[in-house]
């Protein structure tokens, strides 16, 4: 009878330990997903900024090229 209580208590302790570990994994996965979304958003903003700068430089270069054509 004593062994039965010991095994029952051990089973309960293992069940609680497994349940708490599963919650930690879920929180970790949620955190990873959140960080992934932030990284994706930041990457898109940086890419858009770089495209805007490239467009501005391209427009300035075209303007200079047109000015040089008019000089000749």
N, CA, C and O of each residue as an XYZ file, in Angstrom:
288
protein
N       0.824     -1.191      0.000
C       0.000      0.000      0.000
C       0.871      1.258      0.000
O       0.544      2.237     -0.671
N       1.979      1.237      0.750
C       2.855      2.402      0.784
C       3.455      2.650     -0.596
O       3.575      3.795     -1.033
N       3.829      1.574     -1.277
C       4.409      1.723     -2.610
C       3.405      2.299     -3.592
O       3.775      3.057     -4.489
N       2.159      1.952     -3.431
C       1.121      2.484     -4.305
C       1.034      3.997     -4.177
O       0.927      4.699     -5.184
N       1.078      4.513     -2.939
C       1.059      5.964     -2.739
C       2.319      6.617     -3.293
O       2.258      7.712     -3.852
N       3.466      5.944     -3.139
C       4.717      6.488     -3.661
C       4.661      6.606     -5.176
O       5.047      7.631     -5.738
N       4.180      5.555     -5.836
C       4.084      5.608     -7.302
C       3.046      6.620     -7.758
O       3.237      7.287     -8.776
N       1.957      6.744     -7.024
C       0.939      7.738     -7.352
C       1.492      9.152     -7.244
O       1.267      9.992     -8.115
N       2.228      9.401     -6.145
C       2.827     10.717     -5.956
C       3.874     10.994     -7.026
O       3.958     12.110     -7.538
N       4.676      9.982     -7.368
C       5.681     10.136     -8.418
C       5.007     10.441     -9.757
O       5.467     11.306    -10.502
N       3.925      9.734    -10.058
C       3.184      9.978    -11.298
C       2.612     11.379    -11.341
O       2.647     12.038    -12.380
N       2.080     11.843    -10.201
C       1.531     13.197    -10.129
C       2.637     14.237    -10.331
O       2.444     15.219    -11.047
N       3.780     14.025     -9.709
C       4.898     14.958     -9.845
C       5.379     15.003    -11.293
O       5.653     16.083    -11.817
N       5.485     13.860    -11.937
C       5.914     13.827    -13.346
C       4.900     14.509    -14.251
O       5.272     15.216    -15.188
N       3.627     14.297    -13.972
C       2.581     14.927    -14.771
C       2.656     16.446    -14.670
O       2.542     17.146    -15.676
N       2.846     16.949    -13.467
C       2.951     18.400    -13.269
C       4.209     18.932    -13.953
O       4.183     20.000    -14.565
N       5.311     18.183    -13.847
C       6.554     18.629    -14.482
C       6.403     18.693    -16.001
O       6.849     19.654    -16.628
N       5.788     17.694    -16.585
C       5.591     17.669    -18.038
C       4.650     18.787    -18.462
O       4.881     19.448    -19.475
N       3.593     18.998    -17.693
C       2.642     20.057    -18.032
C       3.309     21.430    -17.977
O       3.059     22.274    -18.837
N       4.144     21.654    -16.984
C       4.802     22.958    -16.887
C       5.837     23.132    -17.994
O       6.037     24.248    -18.472
N       6.489     22.068    -18.404
C       7.460     22.169    -19.501
C       6.764     22.467    -20.817
O       7.286     23.227    -21.632
N       5.604     21.886    -21.036
C       4.870     22.153    -22.272
C       4.458     23.613    -22.350
O       4.483     24.197    -23.433
N       4.084     24.213    -21.241
C       3.727     25.634    -21.238
C       4.942     26.488    -21.551
O       4.825     27.498    -22.246
N       6.104     26.098    -21.050
C       7.313     26.864    -21.330
C       7.643     26.801    -22.813
O       8.069     27.799    -23.392
N       7.453     25.653    -23.430
C       7.709     25.531    -24.862
C       6.742     26.394    -25.655
O       7.130     27.022    -26.640
N       5.489     26.427    -25.232
C       4.496     27.238    -25.925
C       4.864     28.716    -25.825
O       4.757     29.454    -26.804
N       5.295     29.145    -24.644
C       5.688     30.540    -24.480
C       6.923     30.836    -25.316
O       7.031     31.908    -25.910
N       7.849     29.895    -25.364
C       9.067     30.082    -26.153
C       8.720     30.174    -27.628
O       9.263     31.018    -28.341
N       7.822     29.318    -28.092
C       7.418     29.363    -29.495
C       6.704     30.675    -29.804
O       6.912     31.265    -30.865
N       5.865     31.130    -28.879
C       5.157     32.396    -29.092
C       6.141     33.552    -29.138
O       5.995     34.467    -29.949
N       7.134     33.511    -28.277
C       8.154     34.555    -28.278
C       8.948     34.523    -29.574
O       9.239     35.568    -30.156
N       9.297     33.325    -30.026
C      10.042     33.193    -31.281
C       9.219     33.718    -32.448
O       9.749     34.405    -33.321
N       7.926     33.400    -32.473
C       7.057     33.905    -33.543
C       6.971     35.429    -33.498
O       7.009     36.090    -34.536
N       6.856     35.978    -32.294
C       6.774     37.433    -32.143
C       8.057     38.100    -32.625
O       8.014     39.101    -33.341
N       9.193     37.542    -32.231
C      10.470     38.101    -32.681
C      10.629     37.975    -34.186
O      11.165     38.871    -34.839
N      10.166     36.869    -34.730
C      10.238     36.671    -36.176
C       9.421     37.734    -36.899
O       9.857     38.265    -37.921
N       8.252     38.043    -36.379
C       7.410     39.078    -36.993
C       8.075     40.448    -36.916
O       8.006     41.228    -37.866
N       8.723     40.743    -35.782
C       9.409     42.023    -35.636
C      10.566     42.113    -36.624
O      10.763     43.147    -37.263
N      11.330     41.033    -36.749
C      12.460     41.028    -37.673
C      11.974     41.202    -39.110
O      12.556     41.969    -39.877
N      10.909     40.490    -39.473
C      10.364     40.628    -40.825
C       9.901     42.056    -41.100
O      10.167     42.606    -42.168
N       9.210     42.650    -40.136
C       8.715     44.016    -40.295
C       9.869     45.001    -40.441
O       9.845     45.880    -41.304
N      10.872     44.847    -39.595
C      12.028     45.741    -39.659
C      12.774     45.576    -40.976
O      13.209     46.558    -41.577
N      12.920     44.337    -41.419
C      13.602     44.072    -42.688
C      12.862     44.725    -43.850
O      13.483     45.303    -44.741
N      11.541     44.633    -43.839
C      10.754     45.251    -44.904
C      10.908     46.770    -44.889
O      10.996     47.396    -45.945
N      10.939     47.367    -43.688
C      11.091     48.823    -43.597
C      12.458     49.256    -44.114
O      12.571     50.251    -44.831
N      13.492     48.507    -43.749
C      14.840     48.839    -44.212
C      14.927     48.682    -45.728
O      15.528     49.516    -46.406
N      14.333     47.619    -46.260
C      14.352     47.398    -47.704
C      13.625     48.536    -48.427
O      14.088     49.009    -49.465
N      12.506     48.966    -47.885
C      11.771     50.078    -48.495
C      12.599     51.361    -48.459
O      12.627     52.114    -49.433
N      13.269     51.607    -47.340
C      14.113     52.800    -47.238
C      15.246     52.756    -48.256
O      15.543     53.758    -48.907
N      15.877     51.590    -48.392
C      16.958     51.459    -49.365
C      16.462     51.648    -50.792
O      17.156     52.245    -51.615
N      15.279     51.149    -51.087
C      14.707     51.342    -52.420
C      14.430     52.821    -52.677
O      14.653     53.318    -53.781
N      13.943     53.524    -51.648
C      13.684     54.958    -51.804
C      14.979     55.722    -52.046
O      15.029     56.618    -52.889
N      16.023     55.369    -51.308
C      17.315     56.028    -51.508
C      17.849     55.725    -52.906
O      18.359     56.616    -53.586
N      17.733     54.474    -53.332
C      18.207     54.103    -54.670
C      17.439     54.858    -55.744
O      18.027     55.320    -56.722
N      16.135     54.985    -55.568
C      15.332     55.740    -56.535
C      15.757     57.205    -56.567
O      15.832     57.809    -57.636
N      16.033     57.771    -55.401
C      16.462     59.172    -55.333
C      17.812     59.364    -56.020
O      18.007     60.322    -56.767
N      18.736     58.447    -55.762
C      20.055     58.533    -56.394
C      19.932     58.346    -57.898
O      20.602     59.032    -58.670
N      19.086     57.428    -58.310
C      18.879     57.178    -59.742
C      18.295     58.419    -60.410
O      18.712     58.794    -61.506
N      17.329     59.056    -59.750
C      16.715     60.261    -60.313
C      17.740     61.393    -60.406
O      17.779     62.124    -61.396
N      18.564     61.528    -59.372
C      19.602     62.563    -59.403
C      20.606     62.283    -60.509
O      21.015     63.196    -61.226
N      21.004     61.023    -60.650
C      21.930     60.643    -61.721
C      21.346     60.919    -63.086
O      22.046     61.412    -63.971
N      20.067     60.609    -63.276
C      19.406     60.885    -64.554
C      19.349     62.387    -64.827
O      19.532     62.834    -65.959
N      19.095     63.151    -63.774
C      19.037     64.608    -63.923
C      20.402     65.166    -64.331
O      20.490     66.040    -65.194
N      21.456     64.658    -63.707
C      22.804     65.108    -64.060
C      23.138     64.704    -65.486
O      23.721     65.488    -66.235
N      22.774     63.484    -65.867
C      23.056     63.016    -67.233
C      22.313     63.883    -68.238
O      22.874     64.229    -69.278
N      21.064     64.244    -67.954
C      20.296     65.107    -68.854
C      20.936     66.492    -68.948
O      20.988     67.087    -70.024
N      21.415     66.991    -67.830
C      22.065     68.321    -67.827
C      23.327     68.281    -68.680
O      23.605     69.221    -69.424
N      24.086     67.203    -68.576
C      25.311     67.085    -69.359
C      25.011     66.959    -70.849
O      25.778     67.468    -71.667
N      23.925     66.301    -71.222
C      23.540     66.179    -72.626
C      23.176     67.555    -73.183
O      23.496     67.878    -74.327
N      22.501     68.363    -72.356
C      22.087     69.685    -72.806
C      23.277     70.632    -72.987
O      23.231     71.547    -73.809
N      24.336     70.403    -72.217
C      25.518     71.259    -72.323
C      26.213     71.048    -73.650
O      26.699     72.004    -74.254
N      26.266     69.835    -74.106
C      26.981     69.528    -75.351
C      26.183     70.057    -76.477
O      26.581     69.920    -77.634
